[in-house]
Amino acid sequence: MTLMGKVAVVTGASRGIGRAIALRLAAEGAHVVIDHPDESEAAHAVVEKIVDTGGQAFSVSADVSKASAVQELFQQTLKAFGTVDILVNNAGICPFVNWFDLTEAIWDSVHQINLKGAFLCSQAASRIMRDHGHGGRIISLSSISALVGGSLQTAYTPTKAGIRSLMQSLAIVLGPYGITCNSILPGSILTDINRDHYQDEQVLARDVHRIPLGRLGDPADIAGVAAFLASDDAAYITGADILVDGGLFVNLQ
Ligand code: RM4
């Protein structure tokens, strides 16, 4: 129970990695706000799971790419829980698309949600953390794709590199307020974001073969790292990134 009474906002928390992080932070005693794009049923199920196990949580449908929706998200958080201690920027999309088929609309939607969403939420959360004077944690889901390319992810990989860089810059700006800013870089974690992509058995076998630990990651593999970065044990870590990829990145030959 390393997060007893802390208030956490997790974006994109109705499923996948965001859901796993929300459940883990709640298990550590945090009050959790489940942000979701428009998946009320799934988000409510996460809330129910937390409340049924004695935790406190509620869900908000907020498109993180819209400043007004982000303001509303944090207003509802303040109204319900009085502050914000932890922000997890998890919301993200990753359309797998051929470079020559990539449209402006697809590019814009990926950048609006993944990178602009992290900007808007981090600014709103850090204003509250600064004004309340109790420090805080900003944890952003970057990716192994911040470090390497993806032939079908040409709109997506720049956003993940941008998120990692944003955390590095915010670590400088927000350090004086006791707010740490760090990135988690997942490798290939099986979730809805890539489930269709991995329907191709050959693609799945190729990727698993390259992972020294011999399996795709599970959202729970990420949740524990988020809980650590949110805890007092990570008080002196900021501007850092933690690769959670089963060894995929280092396995060149
Ligand atoms: C990650 C990495 C994974 C992919 C997800 C969607 O950055 O590229 O392989 O499945 O994105």
PDB file of C-alpha atoms and ligand atoms in Angstrom:
ATOM      1  CA  MET A   1       0.000   0.000   0.000  1.00  0.00           C
ATOM      2  CA  THR A   2       2.686   2.465  -1.097  1.00  0.00           C
ATOM      3  CA  LEU A   3       0.205   5.024  -2.445  1.00  0.00           C
ATOM      4  CA  MET A   4      -2.310   5.235   0.400  1.00  0.00           C
ATOM      5  CA  GLY A   5      -4.587   8.238  -0.097  1.00  0.00           C
ATOM      6  CA  LYS A   6      -2.765   9.538  -3.174  1.00  0.00           C
ATOM      7  CA  VAL A   7      -4.901  10.810  -6.072  1.00  0.00           C
ATOM      8  CA  ALA A   8      -4.053   9.410  -9.491  1.00  0.00           C
ATOM      9  CA  VAL A   9      -5.409  10.305 -12.924  1.00  0.00           C
ATOM     10  CA  VAL A  10      -4.826   7.624 -15.570  1.00  0.00           C
ATOM     11  CA  THR A  11      -5.698   8.464 -19.163  1.00  0.00           C
ATOM     12  CA  GLY A  12      -6.907   5.800 -21.551  1.00  0.00           C
ATOM     13  CA  ALA A  13      -7.601   3.556 -18.550  1.00  0.00           C
ATOM     14  CA  SER A  14     -10.655   1.604 -19.764  1.00  0.00           C
ATOM     15  CA  ARG A  15      -8.503  -1.206 -21.177  1.00  0.00           C
ATOM     16  CA  GLY A  16      -4.994  -2.491 -21.821  1.00  0.00           C
ATOM     17  CA  ILE A  17      -1.976  -0.949 -20.129  1.00  0.00           C
ATOM     18  CA  GLY A  18      -3.974   1.991 -18.731  1.00  0.00           C
ATOM     19  CA  ARG A  19      -6.471  -0.362 -17.101  1.00  0.00           C
ATOM     20  CA  ALA A  20      -3.692  -2.452 -15.560  1.00  0.00           C
ATOM     21  CA  ILE A  21      -1.955   0.645 -14.198  1.00  0.00           C
ATOM     22  CA  ALA A  22      -5.200   2.032 -12.745  1.00  0.00           C
ATOM     23  CA  LEU A  23      -5.935  -1.261 -10.971  1.00  0.00           C
ATOM     24  CA  ARG A  24      -2.389  -1.508  -9.615  1.00  0.00           C
ATOM     25  CA  LEU A  25      -2.311   2.067  -8.305  1.00  0.00           C
ATOM     26  CA  ALA A  26      -5.667   1.433  -6.632  1.00  0.00           C
ATOM     27  CA  ALA A  27      -4.292  -1.772  -5.109  1.00  0.00           C
ATOM     28  CA  GLU A  28      -1.525   0.360  -3.625  1.00  0.00           C
ATOM     29  CA  GLY A  29      -4.157   2.593  -1.999  1.00  0.00           C
ATOM     30  CA  ALA A  30      -4.516   5.410  -4.509  1.00  0.00           C
ATOM     31  CA  HIS A  31      -7.846   7.054  -5.365  1.00  0.00           C
ATOM     32  CA  VAL A  32      -8.032   6.667  -9.139  1.00  0.00           C
ATOM     33  CA  VAL A  33      -9.730   8.689 -11.888  1.00  0.00           C
ATOM     34  CA  ILE A  34     -10.294   6.527 -14.959  1.00  0.00           C
ATOM     35  CA  ASP A  35     -10.182   8.679 -18.080  1.00  0.00           C
ATOM     36  CA  HIS A  36     -11.463   7.110 -21.285  1.00  0.00           C
ATOM     37  CA  PRO A  37     -12.214   8.389 -24.788  1.00  0.00           C
ATOM     38  CA  ASP A  38     -15.820   7.147 -24.949  1.00  0.00           C
ATOM     39  CA  GLU A  39     -15.841   3.635 -23.505  1.00  0.00           C
ATOM     40  CA  SER A  40     -18.144   4.159 -20.563  1.00  0.00           C
ATOM     41  CA  GLU A  41     -19.068   0.509 -20.087  1.00  0.00           C
ATOM     42  CA  ALA A  42     -15.466  -0.685 -20.011  1.00  0.00           C
ATOM     43  CA  ALA A  43     -14.404   2.236 -17.838  1.00  0.00           C
ATOM     44  CA  HIS A  44     -17.247   1.600 -15.413  1.00  0.00           C
ATOM     45  CA  ALA A  45     -16.141  -2.015 -15.103  1.00  0.00           C
ATOM     46  CA  VAL A  46     -12.699  -0.824 -14.016  1.00  0.00           C
ATOM     47  CA  VAL A  47     -14.268   1.511 -11.468  1.00  0.00           C
ATOM     48  CA  GLU A  48     -16.461  -1.307 -10.158  1.00  0.00           C
ATOM     49  CA  LYS A  49     -13.452  -3.620  -9.796  1.00  0.00           C
ATOM     50  CA  ILE A  50     -11.626  -0.987  -7.725  1.00  0.00           C
ATOM     51  CA  VAL A  51     -14.635  -0.088  -5.578  1.00  0.00           C
ATOM     52  CA  ASP A  52     -15.568  -3.752  -5.038  1.00  0.00           C
ATOM     53  CA  THR A  53     -12.115  -4.295  -3.521  1.00  0.00           C
ATOM     54  CA  GLY A  54     -12.473  -1.342  -1.156  1.00  0.00           C
ATOM     55  CA  GLY A  55     -10.859   1.342  -3.306  1.00  0.00           C
ATOM     56  CA  GLN A  56     -12.092   4.730  -4.487  1.00  0.00           C
ATOM     57  CA  ALA A  57     -12.467   5.513  -8.190  1.00  0.00           C
ATOM     58  CA  PHE A  58     -14.670   7.121 -10.796  1.00  0.00           C
ATOM     59  CA  SER A  59     -14.540   7.487 -14.565  1.00  0.00           C
ATOM     60  CA  VAL A  60     -14.607  10.510 -16.858  1.00  0.00           C
ATOM     61  CA  SER A  61     -15.069  10.473 -20.610  1.00  0.00           C
ATOM     62  CA  ALA A  62     -12.538  13.044 -21.796  1.00  0.00           C
ATOM     63  CA  ASP A  63     -10.784  13.320 -25.143  1.00  0.00           C
ATOM     64  CA  VAL A  64      -7.262  14.259 -24.007  1.00  0.00           C
ATOM     65  CA  SER A  65      -6.567  16.011 -27.311  1.00  0.00           C
ATOM     66  CA  LYS A  66      -9.112  18.720 -26.410  1.00  0.00           C
ATOM     67  CA  ALA A  67      -8.092  21.381 -23.862  1.00  0.00           C
ATOM     68  CA  SER A  68     -11.675  21.875 -22.695  1.00  0.00           C
ATOM     69  CA  ALA A  69     -12.126  18.165 -22.030  1.00  0.00           C
ATOM     70  CA  VAL A  70      -8.841  18.004 -20.121  1.00  0.00           C
ATOM     71  CA  GLN A  71      -9.867  20.985 -17.984  1.00  0.00           C
ATOM     72  CA  GLU A  72     -13.138  19.216 -17.201  1.00  0.00           C
ATOM     73  CA  LEU A  73     -11.276  16.003 -16.345  1.00  0.00           C
ATOM     74  CA  PHE A  74      -9.154  17.777 -13.750  1.00  0.00           C
ATOM     75  CA  GLN A  75     -12.037  19.888 -12.446  1.00  0.00           C
ATOM     76  CA  GLN A  76     -13.976  16.681 -11.751  1.00  0.00           C
ATOM     77  CA  THR A  77     -10.882  15.205 -10.113  1.00  0.00           C
ATOM     78  CA  LEU A  78     -10.487  18.212  -7.820  1.00  0.00           C
ATOM     79  CA  LYS A  79     -14.195  18.168  -7.000  1.00  0.00           C
ATOM     80  CA  ALA A  80     -14.106  14.489  -6.062  1.00  0.00           C
ATOM     81  CA  PHE A  81     -10.681  14.077  -4.476  1.00  0.00           C
ATOM     82  CA  GLY A  82      -9.367  17.597  -3.806  1.00  0.00           C
ATOM     83  CA  THR A  83      -5.979  17.296  -5.482  1.00  0.00           C
ATOM     84  CA  VAL A  84      -3.776  15.418  -7.980  1.00  0.00           C
ATOM     85  CA  ASP A  85      -0.647  13.563  -6.890  1.00  0.00           C
ATOM     86  CA  ILE A  86      -0.048  11.264  -9.860  1.00  0.00           C
ATOM     87  CA  LEU A  87      -0.736  11.626 -13.583  1.00  0.00           C
ATOM     88  CA  VAL A  88      -0.252   8.680 -15.923  1.00  0.00           C
ATOM     89  CA  ASN A  89      -0.262   9.783 -19.571  1.00  0.00           C
ATOM     90  CA  ASN A  90      -1.276   6.500 -21.154  1.00  0.00           C
ATOM     91  CA  ALA A  91      -3.894   7.428 -23.751  1.00  0.00           C
ATOM     92  CA  GLY A  92      -2.638   6.599 -27.219  1.00  0.00           C
ATOM     93  CA  ILE A  93      -3.467   5.107 -30.580  1.00  0.00           C
ATOM     94  CA  CYS A  94      -1.299   3.293 -33.073  1.00  0.00           C
ATOM     95  CA  PRO A  95      -2.838   2.721 -36.519  1.00  0.00           C
ATOM     96  CA  PHE A  96      -0.607   0.350 -38.466  1.00  0.00           C
ATOM     97  CA  VAL A  97      -0.525   1.935 -41.924  1.00  0.00           C
ATOM     98  CA  ASN A  98       1.667   1.815 -45.030  1.00  0.00           C
ATOM     99  CA  TRP A  99       3.764   4.998 -45.397  1.00  0.00           C
ATOM    100  CA  PHE A 100       2.378   5.752 -48.852  1.00  0.00           C
ATOM    101  CA  ASP A 101      -1.174   5.398 -47.539  1.00  0.00           C
ATOM    102  CA  LEU A 102      -0.619   7.638 -44.522  1.00  0.00           C
ATOM    103  CA  THR A 103      -3.023  10.593 -44.637  1.00  0.00           C
ATOM    104  CA  GLU A 104      -2.910  13.981 -42.944  1.00  0.00           C
ATOM    105  CA  ALA A 105      -5.999  12.991 -40.972  1.00  0.00           C
ATOM    106  CA  ILE A 106      -4.357   9.832 -39.588  1.00  0.00           C
ATOM    107  CA  TRP A 107      -1.136  11.742 -38.810  1.00  0.00           C
ATOM    108  CA  ASP A 108      -3.056  14.477 -37.012  1.00  0.00           C
ATOM    109  CA  SER A 109      -5.207  12.101 -34.962  1.00  0.00           C
ATOM    110  CA  VAL A 110      -2.180  10.136 -33.719  1.00  0.00           C
ATOM    111  CA  HIS A 111      -0.280  13.301 -32.799  1.00  0.00           C
ATOM    112  CA  GLN A 112      -3.307  15.013 -31.232  1.00  0.00           C
ATOM    113  CA  ILE A 113      -4.065  12.089 -28.926  1.00  0.00           C
ATOM    114  CA  ASN A 114      -0.614  10.731 -28.173  1.00  0.00           C
ATOM    115  CA  LEU A 115       1.579  13.836 -27.880  1.00  0.00           C
ATOM    116  CA  LYS A 116      -0.764  16.808 -27.525  1.00  0.00           C
ATOM    117  CA  GLY A 117      -2.776  14.810 -24.994  1.00  0.00           C
ATOM    118  CA  ALA A 118       0.335  14.291 -22.882  1.00  0.00           C
ATOM    119  CA  PHE A 119       1.080  18.028 -23.107  1.00  0.00           C
ATOM    120  CA  LEU A 120      -2.416  19.134 -22.103  1.00  0.00           C
ATOM    121  CA  CYS A 121      -2.743  16.658 -19.229  1.00  0.00           C
ATOM    122  CA  SER A 122       0.771  17.262 -17.920  1.00  0.00           C
ATOM    123  CA  GLN A 123       0.239  21.029 -17.902  1.00  0.00           C
ATOM    124  CA  ALA A 124      -3.124  20.786 -16.141  1.00  0.00           C
ATOM    125  CA  ALA A 125      -1.858  18.297 -13.557  1.00  0.00           C
ATOM    126  CA  SER A 126       1.402  20.151 -12.878  1.00  0.00           C
ATOM    127  CA  ARG A 127      -0.462  23.418 -12.289  1.00  0.00           C
ATOM    128  CA  ILE A 128      -2.458  21.688  -9.539  1.00  0.00           C
ATOM    129  CA  MET A 129       0.627  19.990  -8.097  1.00  0.00           C
ATOM    130  CA  ARG A 130       2.501  23.333  -8.119  1.00  0.00           C
ATOM    131  CA  ASP A 131      -0.382  25.241  -6.496  1.00  0.00           C
ATOM    132  CA  HIS A 132      -0.960  22.581  -3.833  1.00  0.00           C
ATOM    133  CA  GLY A 133       2.717  22.494  -2.996  1.00  0.00           C
ATOM    134  CA  HIS A 134       3.005  18.754  -2.378  1.00  0.00           C
ATOM    135  CA  GLY A 135       5.081  17.696  -5.366  1.00  0.00           C
ATOM    136  CA  GLY A 136       3.846  14.946  -7.636  1.00  0.00           C
ATOM    137  CA  ARG A 137       4.517  12.273 -10.210  1.00  0.00           C
ATOM    138  CA  ILE A 138       4.015  12.496 -13.970  1.00  0.00           C
ATOM    139  CA  ILE A 139       4.498   9.127 -15.651  1.00  0.00           C
ATOM    140  CA  SER A 140       4.146   8.914 -19.411  1.00  0.00           C
ATOM    141  CA  LEU A 141       3.829   5.871 -21.627  1.00  0.00           C
ATOM    142  CA  SER A 142       6.441   6.394 -24.303  1.00  0.00           C
ATOM    143  CA  SER A 143       7.616   3.235 -26.047  1.00  0.00           C
ATOM    144  CA  ILE A 144      10.456   1.199 -27.457  1.00  0.00           C
ATOM    145  CA  SER A 145       9.264   2.997 -30.557  1.00  0.00           C
ATOM    146  CA  ALA A 146      10.864   6.166 -29.174  1.00  0.00           C
ATOM    147  CA  LEU A 147      14.213   4.464 -29.774  1.00  0.00           C
ATOM    148  CA  VAL A 148      13.617   2.489 -32.951  1.00  0.00           C
ATOM    149  CA  GLY A 149      11.432   2.729 -36.027  1.00  0.00           C
ATOM    150  CA  GLY A 150       8.441   0.771 -37.228  1.00  0.00           C
ATOM    151  CA  SER A 151       7.731   0.433 -40.949  1.00  0.00           C
ATOM    152  CA  LEU A 152       3.958   0.568 -40.353  1.00  0.00           C
ATOM    153  CA  GLN A 153       4.195   3.113 -37.483  1.00  0.00           C
ATOM    154  CA  THR A 154       5.535   6.236 -39.205  1.00  0.00           C
ATOM    155  CA  ALA A 155       2.891   8.463 -37.605  1.00  0.00           C
ATOM    156  CA  TYR A 156       3.188   6.782 -34.201  1.00  0.00           C
ATOM    157  CA  THR A 157       6.926   6.507 -33.488  1.00  0.00           C
ATOM    158  CA  PRO A 158       7.554  10.297 -33.614  1.00  0.00           C
ATOM    159  CA  THR A 159       4.871  10.792 -30.941  1.00  0.00           C
ATOM    160  CA  LYS A 160       6.548   8.281 -28.629  1.00  0.00           C
ATOM    161  CA  ALA A 161       9.933   9.946 -29.102  1.00  0.00           C
ATOM    162  CA  GLY A 162       8.214  13.265 -28.437  1.00  0.00           C
ATOM    163  CA  ILE A 163       6.629  12.044 -25.226  1.00  0.00           C
ATOM    164  CA  ARG A 164      10.018  10.840 -23.951  1.00  0.00           C
ATOM    165  CA  SER A 165      11.558  14.216 -24.813  1.00  0.00           C
ATOM    166  CA  LEU A 166       8.664  16.128 -23.220  1.00  0.00           C
ATOM    167  CA  MET A 167       9.268  14.276 -19.932  1.00  0.00           C
ATOM    168  CA  GLN A 168      12.962  15.170 -20.074  1.00  0.00           C
ATOM    169  CA  SER A 169      12.162  18.872 -20.495  1.00  0.00           C
ATOM    170  CA  LEU A 170       9.406  18.847 -17.876  1.00  0.00           C
ATOM    171  CA  ALA A 171      11.790  17.165 -15.437  1.00  0.00           C
ATOM    172  CA  ILE A 172      13.827  20.383 -15.577  1.00  0.00           C
ATOM    173  CA  VAL A 173      10.860  22.747 -15.328  1.00  0.00           C
ATOM    174  CA  LEU A 174       8.999  20.869 -12.587  1.00  0.00           C
ATOM    175  CA  GLY A 175      11.902  19.617 -10.474  1.00  0.00           C
ATOM    176  CA  PRO A 176      11.842  22.739  -8.287  1.00  0.00           C
ATOM    177  CA  TYR A 177       8.226  21.889  -7.390  1.00  0.00           C
ATOM    178  CA  GLY A 178       9.126  18.342  -6.339  1.00  0.00           C
ATOM    179  CA  ILE A 179       7.346  16.910  -9.374  1.00  0.00           C
ATOM    180  CA  THR A 180       9.139  14.043 -11.105  1.00  0.00           C
ATOM    181  CA  CYS A 181       8.569  13.316 -14.797  1.00  0.00           C
ATOM    182  CA  ASN A 182       9.520   9.930 -16.225  1.00  0.00           C
ATOM    183  CA  SER A 183       8.746   7.684 -19.172  1.00  0.00           C
ATOM    184  CA  ILE A 184       8.007   4.002 -19.411  1.00  0.00           C
ATOM    185  CA  LEU A 185       9.045   2.437 -22.729  1.00  0.00           C
ATOM    186  CA  PRO A 186       7.035  -0.754 -23.281  1.00  0.00           C
ATOM    187  CA  GLY A 187       8.139  -3.194 -25.926  1.00  0.00           C
ATOM    188  CA  SER A 188       5.556  -5.405 -27.591  1.00  0.00           C
ATOM    189  CA  ILE A 189       2.755  -5.716 -25.045  1.00  0.00           C
ATOM    190  CA  LEU A 190      -0.314  -7.604 -26.256  1.00  0.00           C
ATOM    191  CA  THR A 191      -3.338  -5.293 -25.975  1.00  0.00           C
ATOM    192  CA  ASP A 192      -6.189  -4.066 -28.177  1.00  0.00           C
ATOM    193  CA  ILE A 193      -3.797  -1.526 -29.731  1.00  0.00           C
ATOM    194  CA  ASN A 194      -1.981  -4.333 -31.595  1.00  0.00           C
ATOM    195  CA  ARG A 195      -4.261  -7.369 -31.330  1.00  0.00           C
ATOM    196  CA  ASP A 196      -5.260  -7.154 -34.991  1.00  0.00           C
ATOM    197  CA  HIS A 197      -1.632  -6.692 -35.992  1.00  0.00           C
ATOM    198  CA  TYR A 198      -0.709  -9.909 -34.199  1.00  0.00           C
ATOM    199  CA  GLN A 199      -3.500 -11.901 -35.841  1.00  0.00           C
ATOM    200  CA  ASP A 200      -0.837 -12.585 -38.454  1.00  0.00           C
ATOM    201  CA  GLU A 201       0.876 -15.660 -37.013  1.00  0.00           C
ATOM    202  CA  GLN A 202       4.087 -14.933 -38.935  1.00  0.00           C
ATOM    203  CA  VAL A 203       4.333 -11.399 -37.511  1.00  0.00           C
ATOM    204  CA  LEU A 204       3.664 -12.754 -34.013  1.00  0.00           C
ATOM    205  CA  ALA A 205       6.277 -15.517 -34.363  1.00  0.00           C
ATOM    206  CA  ARG A 206       8.834 -13.016 -35.753  1.00  0.00           C
ATOM    207  CA  ASP A 207       8.397 -10.632 -32.860  1.00  0.00           C
ATOM    208  CA  VAL A 208       8.328 -13.293 -30.119  1.00  0.00           C
ATOM    209  CA  HIS A 209      11.448 -14.892 -31.619  1.00  0.00           C
ATOM    210  CA  ARG A 210      13.303 -11.596 -31.161  1.00  0.00           C
ATOM    211  CA  ILE A 211      12.358 -11.299 -27.477  1.00  0.00           C
ATOM    212  CA  PRO A 212      14.968 -12.979 -25.180  1.00  0.00           C
ATOM    213  CA  LEU A 213      12.309 -13.638 -22.517  1.00  0.00           C
ATOM    214  CA  GLY A 214      10.348 -15.515 -25.163  1.00  0.00           C
ATOM    215  CA  ARG A 215       6.936 -13.874 -24.845  1.00  0.00           C
ATOM    216  CA  LEU A 216       5.029 -10.694 -25.610  1.00  0.00           C
ATOM    217  CA  GLY A 217       4.577  -8.477 -22.584  1.00  0.00           C
ATOM    218  CA  ASP A 218       1.424  -8.313 -20.493  1.00  0.00           C
ATOM    219  CA  PRO A 219      -0.089  -5.031 -19.232  1.00  0.00           C
ATOM    220  CA  ALA A 220       0.704  -6.187 -15.697  1.00  0.00           C
ATOM    221  CA  ASP A 221       4.399  -6.095 -16.642  1.00  0.00           C
ATOM    222  CA  ILE A 222       4.029  -2.338 -17.088  1.00  0.00           C
ATOM    223  CA  ALA A 223       1.755  -1.671 -14.123  1.00  0.00           C
ATOM    224  CA  GLY A 224       4.373  -2.620 -11.550  1.00  0.00           C
ATOM    225  CA  VAL A 225       6.880  -0.178 -13.036  1.00  0.00           C
ATOM    226  CA  ALA A 226       4.274   2.594 -12.968  1.00  0.00           C
ATOM    227  CA  ALA A 227       3.525   1.851  -9.314  1.00  0.00           C
ATOM    228  CA  PHE A 228       7.246   2.061  -8.530  1.00  0.00           C
ATOM    229  CA  LEU A 229       7.683   5.397 -10.347  1.00  0.00           C
ATOM    230  CA  ALA A 230       4.614   6.739  -8.508  1.00  0.00           C
ATOM    231  CA  SER A 231       6.021   5.683  -5.120  1.00  0.00           C
ATOM    232  CA  ASP A 232       8.368   7.359  -2.651  1.00  0.00           C
ATOM    233  CA  ASP A 233      11.007   4.808  -3.686  1.00  0.00           C
ATOM    234  CA  ALA A 234      11.370   6.740  -6.965  1.00  0.00           C
ATOM    235  CA  ALA A 235      11.675  10.159  -5.314  1.00  0.00           C
ATOM    236  CA  TYR A 236      15.088  10.857  -6.835  1.00  0.00           C
ATOM    237  CA  ILE A 237      14.275   9.632 -10.347  1.00  0.00           C
ATOM    238  CA  THR A 238      13.245  12.258 -12.901  1.00  0.00           C
ATOM    239  CA  GLY A 239      13.825  12.765 -16.599  1.00  0.00           C
ATOM    240  CA  ALA A 240      14.473   9.026 -16.822  1.00  0.00           C
ATOM    241  CA  ASP A 241      13.013   6.282 -18.913  1.00  0.00           C
ATOM    242  CA  ILE A 242      12.564   2.613 -18.128  1.00  0.00           C
ATOM    243  CA  LEU A 243      12.558   0.118 -21.010  1.00  0.00           C
ATOM    244  CA  VAL A 244      10.163  -2.768 -20.314  1.00  0.00           C
ATOM    245  CA  ASP A 245      10.526  -5.003 -23.366  1.00  0.00           C
ATOM    246  CA  GLY A 246      11.709  -8.500 -22.404  1.00  0.00           C
ATOM    247  CA  GLY A 247      15.111  -7.702 -23.913  1.00  0.00           C
ATOM    248  CA  LEU A 248      13.779  -6.920 -27.396  1.00  0.00           C
ATOM    249  CA  PHE A 249      15.733  -3.679 -27.846  1.00  0.00           C
ATOM    250  CA  VAL A 250      19.171  -5.143 -27.147  1.00  0.00           C
ATOM    251  CA  ASN A 251      18.640  -8.262 -29.254  1.00  0.00           C
ATOM    252  CA  LEU A 252      20.272  -7.157 -32.486  1.00  0.00           C
ATOM    253  CA  GLN A 253      22.289 -10.374 -33.104  1.00  0.00           C
TER     254      GLN A 253
HETATM  255  C1  RM4 B   1       4.897  -0.282 -29.500  1.00  0.00           C
HETATM  256  C2  RM4 B   1       5.686  -1.356 -30.230  1.00  0.00           C
HETATM  257  C3  RM4 B   1       4.859  -2.608 -30.324  1.00  0.00           C
HETATM  258  C4  RM4 B   1       3.498  -2.300 -30.932  1.00  0.00           C
HETATM  259  C5  RM4 B   1       2.841  -1.166 -30.164  1.00  0.00           C
HETATM  260  C6  RM4 B   1       1.519  -0.756 -30.773  1.00  0.00           C
HETATM  261  O1  RM4 B   1       5.602   0.918 -29.501  1.00  0.00           O
HETATM  262  O2  RM4 B   1       5.974  -0.889 -31.525  1.00  0.00           O
HETATM  263  O3  RM4 B   1       5.543  -3.575 -31.109  1.00  0.00           O
HETATM  264  O4  RM4 B   1       2.703  -3.459 -30.853  1.00  0.00           O
HETATM  265  O5  RM4 B   1       3.685  -0.045 -30.169  1.00  0.00           O
END
